[in-house]
CSV table of C-alpha atoms in Angstrom, one decimal:
chain,number,residue,atom,x,y,z
A,1,MET,CA,70.0,98.9,33.6
A,2,GLU,CA,73.6,97.5,33.7
A,3,ASN,CA,72.3,94.0,32.8
A,4,GLN,CA,70.4,95.6,29.7
A,5,THR,CA,73.7,97.3,28.6
A,6,GLY,CA,75.6,94.0,29.0
A,7,HIS,CA,73.0,92.3,27.2
A,8,ILE,CA,73.1,94.6,24.3
A,9,ASP,CA,77.0,94.5,24.1
A,10,GLN,CA,76.8,90.8,24.1
A,11,ILE,CA,74.4,91.0,21.1
A,12,LYS,CA,76.6,93.5,19.3
A,13,GLN,CA,79.7,91.3,19.7
A,14,LEU,CA,77.9,88.2,18.5
A,15,ASN,CA,76.4,90.0,15.2
A,16,THR,CA,79.7,91.7,14.4
A,17,GLY,CA,81.3,88.4,14.6
A,18,ILE,CA,78.6,86.9,12.4
A,19,VAL,CA,79.0,89.5,9.9
A,20,TYR,CA,82.7,89.2,9.8
A,21,ARG,CA,82.8,85.4,9.6
A,22,VAL,CA,80.4,85.3,6.6
A,23,ILE,CA,82.4,88.3,4.8
A,24,ASP,CA,85.7,86.3,5.6
A,25,GLN,CA,84.2,82.8,4.1
A,26,TYR,CA,82.0,84.0,1.3
A,27,GLY,CA,83.6,87.4,0.1
A,28,PRO,CA,83.3,89.2,-2.0
A,29,ILE,CA,79.7,89.1,-1.0
A,30,SER,CA,76.9,91.9,-1.5
A,31,ARG,CA,75.0,93.2,1.4
A,32,ILE,CA,71.8,91.7,0.6
A,33,ALA,CA,73.6,88.2,0.1
A,34,LEU,CA,75.2,89.0,3.6
A,35,SER,CA,71.8,89.7,5.4
A,36,LYS,CA,70.5,86.5,3.7
A,37,GLN,CA,73.5,84.4,4.8
A,38,SER,CA,73.8,86.0,8.5
A,39,GLN,CA,70.1,86.0,9.0
A,40,LEU,CA,70.3,89.7,10.0
A,41,ALA,CA,68.2,92.5,9.1
A,42,PRO,CA,69.5,94.8,6.4
A,43,ALA,CA,69.6,97.8,8.6
A,44,SER,CA,71.9,95.9,11.1
A,45,ILE,CA,74.1,94.8,8.2
A,46,THR,CA,74.3,98.4,7.0
A,47,LYS,CA,75.4,99.6,10.5
A,48,ILE,CA,77.8,96.8,11.2
A,49,THR,CA,79.5,96.8,7.8
A,50,ARG,CA,79.9,100.6,8.0
A,51,GLU,CA,81.9,100.4,11.3
A,52,LEU,CA,84.0,97.6,9.8
A,53,ILE,CA,84.8,99.6,6.8
A,54,ASP,CA,85.6,102.6,8.9
A,55,ALA,CA,87.9,100.6,10.9
A,56,HIS,CA,89.7,99.3,7.8
A,57,LEU,CA,88.8,95.8,8.6
A,58,VAL,CA,86.5,95.3,5.6
A,59,LYS,CA,86.6,97.1,2.2
A,60,GLU,CA,84.3,97.3,-0.7
A,61,ILE,CA,85.4,95.8,-4.2
A,62,GLU,CA,83.7,95.5,-7.7
A,63,PHE,CA,83.2,91.9,-8.8
A,64,PRO,CA,81.3,90.1,-11.9
A,65,VAL,CA,78.2,88.3,-11.4
A,66,LEU,CA,77.7,85.5,-13.8
A,67,GLY,CA,74.8,86.1,-16.0
A,68,LEU,CA,74.4,89.7,-15.4
A,69,ARG,CA,75.4,92.6,-17.7
A,70,GLY,CA,76.5,96.0,-16.9
A,71,ARG,CA,78.4,97.4,-14.0
A,72,PRO,CA,79.9,94.8,-11.7
A,73,ALA,CA,78.5,94.3,-8.5
A,74,ILE,CA,79.8,95.9,-5.1
A,75,GLY,CA,80.9,93.1,-2.7
A,76,LEU,CA,82.6,93.2,0.8
A,77,VAL,CA,85.9,91.4,1.4
A,78,ILE,CA,88.3,91.3,4.4
A,79,GLU,CA,90.8,93.9,4.7
A,80,SER,CA,93.8,92.5,6.6
A,81,GLU,CA,96.8,94.5,5.4
A,82,GLY,CA,98.3,96.4,8.3
A,83,TRP,CA,96.2,94.2,10.9
A,84,GLN,CA,98.9,92.0,12.7
A,85,PHE,CA,99.1,89.7,15.7
A,86,LEU,CA,101.9,87.9,17.4
A,87,SER,CA,101.9,84.1,17.3
A,88,ILE,CA,103.9,82.0,19.8
A,89,ARG,CA,104.3,78.2,19.8
A,90,LEU,CA,106.0,76.5,22.6
A,91,ALA,CA,108.0,73.2,22.4
A,92,CYS,CA,110.2,71.4,24.7
A,93,ASN,CA,113.2,73.7,25.4
A,94,SER,CA,112.3,76.0,22.2
A,95,ILE,CA,110.1,78.5,21.5
A,96,SER,CA,109.0,80.3,18.2
A,97,LEU,CA,107.6,83.9,17.8
A,98,SER,CA,106.2,85.0,14.6
A,99,LEU,CA,104.5,88.3,13.4
A,100,LYS,CA,101.5,87.6,11.5
A,101,GLU,CA,99.0,89.4,9.3
A,102,ILE,CA,95.4,88.5,10.4
A,103,ASN,CA,94.8,86.9,6.9
A,104,THR,CA,97.6,84.2,8.4
A,105,GLN,CA,100.5,85.5,6.2
A,106,THR,CA,103.9,85.3,8.0
A,107,ILE,CA,105.8,88.6,8.1
A,108,VAL,CA,108.7,87.5,10.2
A,109,GLU,CA,109.6,84.6,12.3
A,110,GLN,CA,112.4,83.6,14.9
A,111,ASP,CA,113.0,80.6,17.1
A,112,TYR,CA,114.8,80.9,20.4
A,113,PRO,CA,116.1,78.4,22.9
A,114,PHE,CA,113.9,78.4,25.9
A,115,ASP,CA,115.1,76.3,28.8
A,116,VAL,CA,113.6,77.9,31.9
A,117,LYS,CA,111.9,76.4,35.0
A,118,GLY,CA,109.2,77.6,37.3
A,119,ASN,CA,106.5,80.5,36.9
A,120,GLU,CA,108.7,83.5,37.5
A,121,GLN,CA,111.4,82.7,35.4
A,122,PHE,CA,109.1,81.4,32.5
A,123,SER,CA,106.9,84.3,32.5
A,124,ASN,CA,109.6,87.0,32.7
A,125,THR,CA,111.9,85.2,30.2
A,126,LEU,CA,109.0,85.2,27.7
A,127,SER,CA,108.0,88.7,28.3
A,128,SER,CA,111.6,89.7,27.6
A,129,LEU,CA,111.9,87.5,24.5
A,130,ILE,CA,108.4,89.4,23.2
A,131,SER,CA,110.2,92.6,23.9
A,132,HIS,CA,113.2,91.8,22.0
A,133,PHE,CA,111.3,90.4,19.0
A,134,PHE,CA,109.2,93.6,18.7
A,135,ALA,CA,112.6,95.9,19.0
A,136,THR,CA,114.2,93.5,16.5
A,137,TYR,CA,111.5,93.7,13.9
A,138,SER,CA,110.1,97.2,14.7
A,139,ARG,CA,110.4,98.2,10.9
A,140,HIS,CA,107.7,95.5,10.4
A,141,LEU,CA,105.2,96.3,13.0
A,142,GLU,CA,101.9,98.2,12.2
A,143,ARG,CA,98.7,97.5,14.2
A,144,VAL,CA,99.6,94.5,16.4
A,145,THR,CA,96.2,93.5,17.8
A,146,ALA,CA,96.8,90.4,19.8
A,147,ILE,CA,99.0,87.5,21.2
A,148,SER,CA,98.2,83.9,20.4
A,149,ILE,CA,99.9,81.2,22.4
A,150,VAL,CA,99.6,77.5,21.6
A,151,LEU,CA,101.4,75.1,24.0
A,152,ASP,CA,101.1,71.4,25.1
A,153,GLY,CA,99.9,71.3,28.8
A,154,LEU,CA,97.0,71.7,31.2
A,155,VAL,CA,95.6,74.9,30.2
A,156,GLU,CA,92.5,77.2,31.1
A,157,PRO,CA,92.0,79.1,28.0
A,158,PHE,CA,89.2,81.3,29.2
A,159,SER,CA,91.2,82.5,32.2
A,160,GLY,CA,94.6,82.3,30.5
A,161,VAL,CA,96.0,80.1,33.3
A,162,ILE,CA,98.6,77.4,32.8
A,163,TYR,CA,97.9,74.9,35.5
A,164,ALA,CA,100.8,72.5,34.3
A,165,LEU,CA,103.1,72.3,31.5
A,166,PRO,CA,105.6,69.4,30.9
A,167,TYR,CA,109.4,70.2,31.1
A,168,TYR,CA,109.0,73.8,32.7
A,169,ASP,CA,107.9,73.3,36.2
A,170,ILE,CA,104.7,75.5,36.0
A,171,ASP,CA,102.1,75.6,38.5
A,172,ASN,CA,98.8,77.8,38.1
A,173,LEU,CA,100.7,80.5,36.3
A,174,PRO,CA,98.1,83.5,34.9
A,175,LEU,CA,100.3,83.9,31.9
A,176,GLY,CA,97.3,85.4,30.0
A,177,HIS,CA,96.7,88.3,32.5
A,178,PHE,CA,100.5,88.8,33.0
A,179,LEU,CA,101.2,89.2,29.3
A,180,THR,CA,98.3,91.5,28.7
A,181,GLU,CA,99.6,93.5,31.6
A,182,GLN,CA,103.0,93.8,30.2
A,183,THR,CA,102.1,94.3,26.5
A,184,GLY,CA,98.5,95.8,26.5
A,185,LEU,CA,97.6,93.3,24.1
A,186,PRO,CA,94.7,90.6,24.6
A,187,THR,CA,96.1,87.2,24.9
A,188,TYR,CA,94.8,83.9,23.9
A,189,ILE,CA,96.2,80.6,24.9
A,190,GLN,CA,95.1,77.3,24.0
A,191,PRO,CA,96.6,73.7,24.1
A,192,TYR,CA,97.7,72.6,20.5
A,193,VAL,CA,94.7,70.1,20.1
A,194,ASN,CA,92.2,73.1,20.4
A,195,ALA,CA,93.9,75.2,17.9
A,196,LEU,CA,94.4,72.1,15.6
A,197,ALA,CA,90.6,71.4,16.0
A,198,LEU,CA,89.5,74.8,15.4
A,199,ALA,CA,91.7,75.2,12.2
A,200,ASP,CA,90.3,71.9,10.9
A,201,TYR,CA,87.0,73.0,11.6
A,202,PHE,CA,87.1,76.3,10.0
A,203,SER,CA,88.9,74.6,6.9
A,204,LEU,CA,86.0,72.0,6.6
A,205,TYR,CA,83.0,74.5,7.3
A,206,GLU,CA,82.1,75.1,4.0
A,207,LYS,CA,82.1,71.4,3.0
A,208,GLY,CA,79.2,70.6,5.4
A,209,THR,CA,81.0,68.1,7.3
A,210,ALA,CA,80.1,66.1,10.3
A,211,LYS,CA,78.8,68.2,13.3
A,212,ASN,CA,79.9,65.8,16.1
A,213,ILE,CA,83.6,65.6,15.9
A,214,ILE,CA,86.4,64.3,18.4
A,215,TYR,CA,89.9,66.0,17.4
A,216,LEU,CA,92.6,63.6,18.6
A,217,GLN,CA,96.2,64.6,19.5
A,218,ILE,CA,98.7,61.9,20.0
A,219,ASP,CA,102.2,63.1,20.2
A,220,CYS,CA,104.3,63.8,23.5
A,221,VAL,CA,100.9,64.5,25.0
A,222,VAL,CA,97.4,62.9,24.4
A,223,SER,CA,94.8,65.6,24.2
A,224,ALA,CA,91.2,65.9,22.5
A,225,ALA,CA,88.8,68.5,21.6
A,226,ILE,CA,85.1,67.9,21.0
A,227,ILE,CA,82.9,69.5,18.5
A,228,ASN,CA,79.2,68.7,19.5
A,229,ASN,CA,76.4,70.0,16.9
A,230,GLY,CA,79.1,72.4,15.3
A,231,ILE,CA,80.1,74.2,18.6
A,232,ALA,CA,83.2,73.4,20.7
A,233,LEU,CA,82.1,71.6,24.0
A,234,ASP,CA,84.5,73.6,26.2
A,235,SER,CA,83.2,76.9,24.7
A,236,HIS,CA,79.8,76.3,26.6
A,237,THR,CA,81.3,74.8,29.9
A,238,ARG,CA,84.4,77.1,29.8
A,239,ARG,CA,86.0,74.1,31.3
A,240,ALA,CA,89.1,72.6,29.4
A,241,ILE,CA,88.9,69.1,28.3
A,242,HIS,CA,91.8,66.9,29.8
A,243,PHE,CA,91.2,63.7,27.9
A,244,GLY,CA,94.8,62.6,28.2
A,245,HIS,CA,94.4,62.5,31.9
A,246,VAL,CA,91.5,60.1,32.4
A,247,GLN,CA,92.7,57.4,34.6
A,248,THR,CA,93.3,53.9,32.8
A,249,GLN,CA,95.1,52.0,35.5
A,250,ASN,CA,95.5,52.0,39.0
A,251,THR,CA,99.3,51.7,39.1
A,252,GLY,CA,102.1,53.5,37.4
A,253,GLU,CA,104.0,56.8,37.7
A,254,THR,CA,102.6,59.9,39.0
A,255,CYS,CA,101.7,62.2,35.9
A,256,TYR,CA,102.6,65.8,35.9
A,257,CYS,CA,99.1,66.5,36.3
A,258,GLY,CA,99.1,64.9,39.7
A,259,GLY,CA,97.3,61.9,38.9
A,260,ILE,CA,98.4,58.3,38.5
A,261,GLY,CA,97.8,55.8,35.4
A,262,CYS,CA,96.8,58.6,32.9
A,263,LEU,CA,96.1,57.7,29.5
A,264,GLU,CA,98.7,59.9,28.3
A,265,GLY,CA,101.3,57.9,30.3
A,266,ALA,CA,100.0,54.8,28.4
A,267,ILE,CA,99.7,55.7,24.7
A,268,ALA,CA,101.9,59.2,24.2
A,269,ILE,CA,104.6,58.6,21.8
A,270,PRO,CA,107.2,58.4,24.4
A,271,ALA,CA,104.9,55.7,26.2
A,272,ILE,CA,104.7,53.8,23.1
A,273,LEU,CA,108.3,53.6,22.4
A,274,LYS,CA,108.8,52.5,26.1
A,275,HIS,CA,106.2,49.9,26.0
A,276,ALA,CA,108.0,48.5,22.8
A,277,VAL,CA,111.4,48.3,24.6
A,278,GLU,CA,109.9,46.4,27.6
A,279,LEU,CA,108.4,43.8,25.1
A,280,GLN,CA,111.6,43.4,23.2
A,281,HIS,CA,112.4,40.2,25.0
A,282,LEU,CA,109.4,38.4,23.7
A,283,TYR,CA,110.1,39.1,20.3
A,284,PRO,CA,113.6,37.9,19.4
A,285,SER,CA,112.8,37.9,15.6
A,286,SER,CA,111.8,41.7,15.7
A,287,SER,CA,114.2,44.1,13.7
A,288,PHE,CA,114.2,46.1,17.1
A,289,PHE,CA,115.6,43.4,19.2
A,290,ASN,CA,118.3,45.0,21.3
A,291,HIS,CA,118.2,48.0,19.0
A,292,ASP,CA,117.2,51.6,19.7
A,293,MET,CA,113.8,52.7,18.7
A,294,THR,CA,112.2,56.0,17.4
A,295,ILE,CA,108.8,56.8,16.2
A,296,ASP,CA,110.0,56.8,12.7
A,297,SER,CA,111.5,53.5,12.9
A,298,PHE,CA,108.6,52.3,14.7
A,299,CYS,CA,106.3,53.3,11.9
A,300,LEU,CA,108.6,51.7,9.2
A,301,ALA,CA,108.5,48.4,11.3
A,302,VAL,CA,104.8,48.4,11.5
A,303,GLU,CA,104.7,48.9,7.7
A,304,ASP,CA,107.1,45.9,7.4
A,305,GLN,CA,104.8,43.8,9.6
A,306,ASP,CA,107.2,43.6,12.3
A,307,PRO,CA,105.5,41.5,15.2
A,308,LEU,CA,106.7,43.3,18.1
A,309,CYS,CA,105.5,46.6,16.7
A,310,LEU,CA,102.3,45.4,15.4
A,311,HIS,CA,101.6,44.1,19.0
A,312,VAL,CA,102.1,47.6,20.6
A,313,LEU,CA,100.1,49.2,18.3
A,314,ASN,CA,97.3,47.0,18.7
A,315,ASP,CA,97.6,47.4,22.4
A,316,ILE,CA,97.5,51.2,21.9
A,317,ALA,CA,94.3,50.8,19.7
A,318,GLN,CA,92.7,48.8,22.5
A,319,ILE,CA,93.4,51.3,25.2
A,320,LEU,CA,92.4,54.4,23.2
A,321,ALA,CA,89.1,52.8,22.0
A,322,LYS,CA,88.0,52.1,25.5
A,323,GLN,CA,88.1,55.8,26.2
A,324,LEU,CA,86.8,57.0,22.9
A,325,GLY,CA,83.8,54.5,22.9
A,326,GLN,CA,82.3,56.4,25.9
A,327,LEU,CA,82.8,59.8,24.2
A,328,ILE,CA,81.1,58.3,20.9
A,329,ASN,CA,78.1,56.9,23.0
A,330,ILE,CA,77.8,60.3,25.0
A,331,PHE,CA,78.2,62.6,22.0
A,332,GLY,CA,76.9,60.6,19.0
A,333,THR,CA,80.3,61.3,17.4
A,334,GLU,CA,80.3,60.9,13.7
A,335,LEU,CA,84.0,61.7,12.8
A,336,ILE,CA,87.4,61.3,14.7
A,337,LEU,CA,90.1,63.5,13.3
A,338,ILE,CA,93.7,62.5,14.2
A,339,ASN,CA,96.8,64.5,14.4
A,340,SER,CA,99.8,62.4,15.2
A,341,PRO,CA,103.0,60.9,14.0
A,342,LEU,CA,101.1,57.6,14.0
A,343,ASN,CA,99.3,59.0,10.8
A,344,ARG,CA,102.2,57.7,8.8
A,345,ILE,CA,100.6,54.1,9.3
A,346,SER,CA,97.0,55.4,9.4
A,347,SER,CA,95.9,52.3,7.3
A,348,VAL,CA,96.9,50.1,10.0
A,349,PHE,CA,96.2,52.1,12.9
A,350,TYR,CA,93.0,53.5,11.9
A,351,SER,CA,91.5,50.2,10.9
A,352,LEU,CA,92.7,48.7,14.5
A,353,LEU,CA,91.1,51.8,16.1
A,354,HIS,CA,87.8,51.6,14.1
A,355,GLN,CA,87.5,47.8,14.9
A,356,TYR,CA,87.9,48.3,18.8
A,357,CYS,CA,85.7,51.7,18.8
A,358,HIS,CA,82.9,49.6,16.9
A,359,SER,CA,83.0,47.0,19.7
A,360,GLN,CA,83.0,49.7,22.5
A,361,SER,CA,80.1,51.9,21.1
A,362,ILE,CA,76.4,51.4,20.7
A,363,PRO,CA,74.9,50.2,17.1
A,364,LEU,CA,73.1,53.5,16.9
A,365,TYR,CA,76.4,55.4,16.3
A,366,ARG,CA,79.1,52.9,15.2
A,367,GLY,CA,77.6,52.7,11.7
A,368,GLU,CA,78.2,56.2,10.9
A,369,LEU,CA,81.7,56.5,12.7
A,370,ARG,CA,84.5,57.6,10.4
A,371,ILE,CA,88.2,58.0,11.6
A,372,GLU,CA,90.4,60.5,9.3
A,373,GLN,CA,93.5,62.2,9.4
A,374,SER,CA,93.7,65.9,10.3
A,375,GLU,CA,95.0,67.9,7.4
A,376,VAL,CA,96.3,71.0,9.6
A,377,THR,CA,99.9,71.0,11.0
A,378,LYS,CA,100.9,72.6,14.4
A,379,LYS,CA,102.3,75.6,12.6
A,380,GLU,CA,99.3,76.0,10.5
A,381,SER,CA,97.2,76.0,13.5
A,382,GLU,CA,98.6,79.1,15.3
A,383,THR,CA,96.4,81.5,13.6
A,384,ALA,CA,93.0,79.6,14.7
A,385,LEU,CA,92.9,81.5,18.0
A,386,VAL,CA,92.9,84.9,16.5
A,387,GLN,CA,90.5,83.6,14.0
A,388,GLN,CA,88.2,82.6,16.5
A,389,ALA,CA,88.3,85.7,18.5
A,390,LEU,CA,87.4,87.6,15.3
A,391,TYR,CA,84.6,85.1,14.4
A,392,ASP,CA,83.0,85.3,17.9
A,393,GLY,CA,83.3,89.2,17.8
A,394,SER,CA,85.4,89.6,21.1
A,395,LEU,CA,88.6,90.7,19.4
A,396,LEU,CA,86.6,92.8,16.8
A,397,LEU,CA,84.7,94.9,19.2
A,398,GLN,CA,88.4,95.9,21.0
A,399,LEU,CA,89.6,96.8,17.4
A,400,LEU,CA,86.6,98.8,16.7
A,401,GLN,CA,86.9,100.7,20.0
A,402,GLY,CA,90.2,101.5,19.2
């Protein structure tokens, strides 16, 4: 009987999420159109929408229908006013907290220095900052529903555990459970690449874009998220994808993940600049010979056809394509979306990467492969975690239950 109850709860969660997503993406939408679009029976639509309306998560509005005379039709739209969540973005030695409505509108935002080390100091300082933020902006608080955290590190999103985090000396920190106990709010934690992938996917959903996608982040860290047939791979496996920590060589410095020779250590932005400095003596004609280098100046030099920077970029493309080629062959990838400072030189970088991916993947898939720039910024991605929790119904059920 318990299994049957659990099964019914899962169906209710799934159906509620489907209805909410369809209303959000196509509203204002009539109940008849909602039933067709969601492929749920009219009786189920009536029951679910009544619950969402009673909870002030959905509302009815009148809207004109082209070609029809008389009274306007009654349609359903998302009601977001008053429903809020706390968004947290973590960077190196700084943190940003913002209060947002679930329609992504920012109400208030505050940046703080965040120079802490170790599990206890990290979690306690973060908890204190959240309390301080809520106290400071208490007049803006209404119905705060959840906490969303995006960061760069080794994270298990489904358990809320941070295994390792650069710059902060984190070791297996159950942050999600800790913050939920402290605040009473469900806490969603994802690496930036997952949030970026979700945000991109939601924005591309209505365009009927490719279903097999690799979302690639190349910044201070290197990470990837994989969408296979429209479904995030880790949502099935419940195992995070640590693309940046595949081994590319047998030697090198020990990575913060505990491994040696990680991809991240070869093609992350700091590694790219370090590699360029090491090769300076071979390129005395380079504009960077005996000069400091930043990623902005590196990109400018690539645009100016600097031989040193072009050589380094070519090396990076070869190393990356070798790993991407394996994923393309396994998942039949149609589209690679990249979020990186290197997007500034996308015309050169993507051309090299496509060339090497073409040589590393099988003919069946290489012909339809596209490499494009992600349109979503890290700041814009911070709402994706709560949006996903609403779309899959998990957060909706908590809100409906009060």
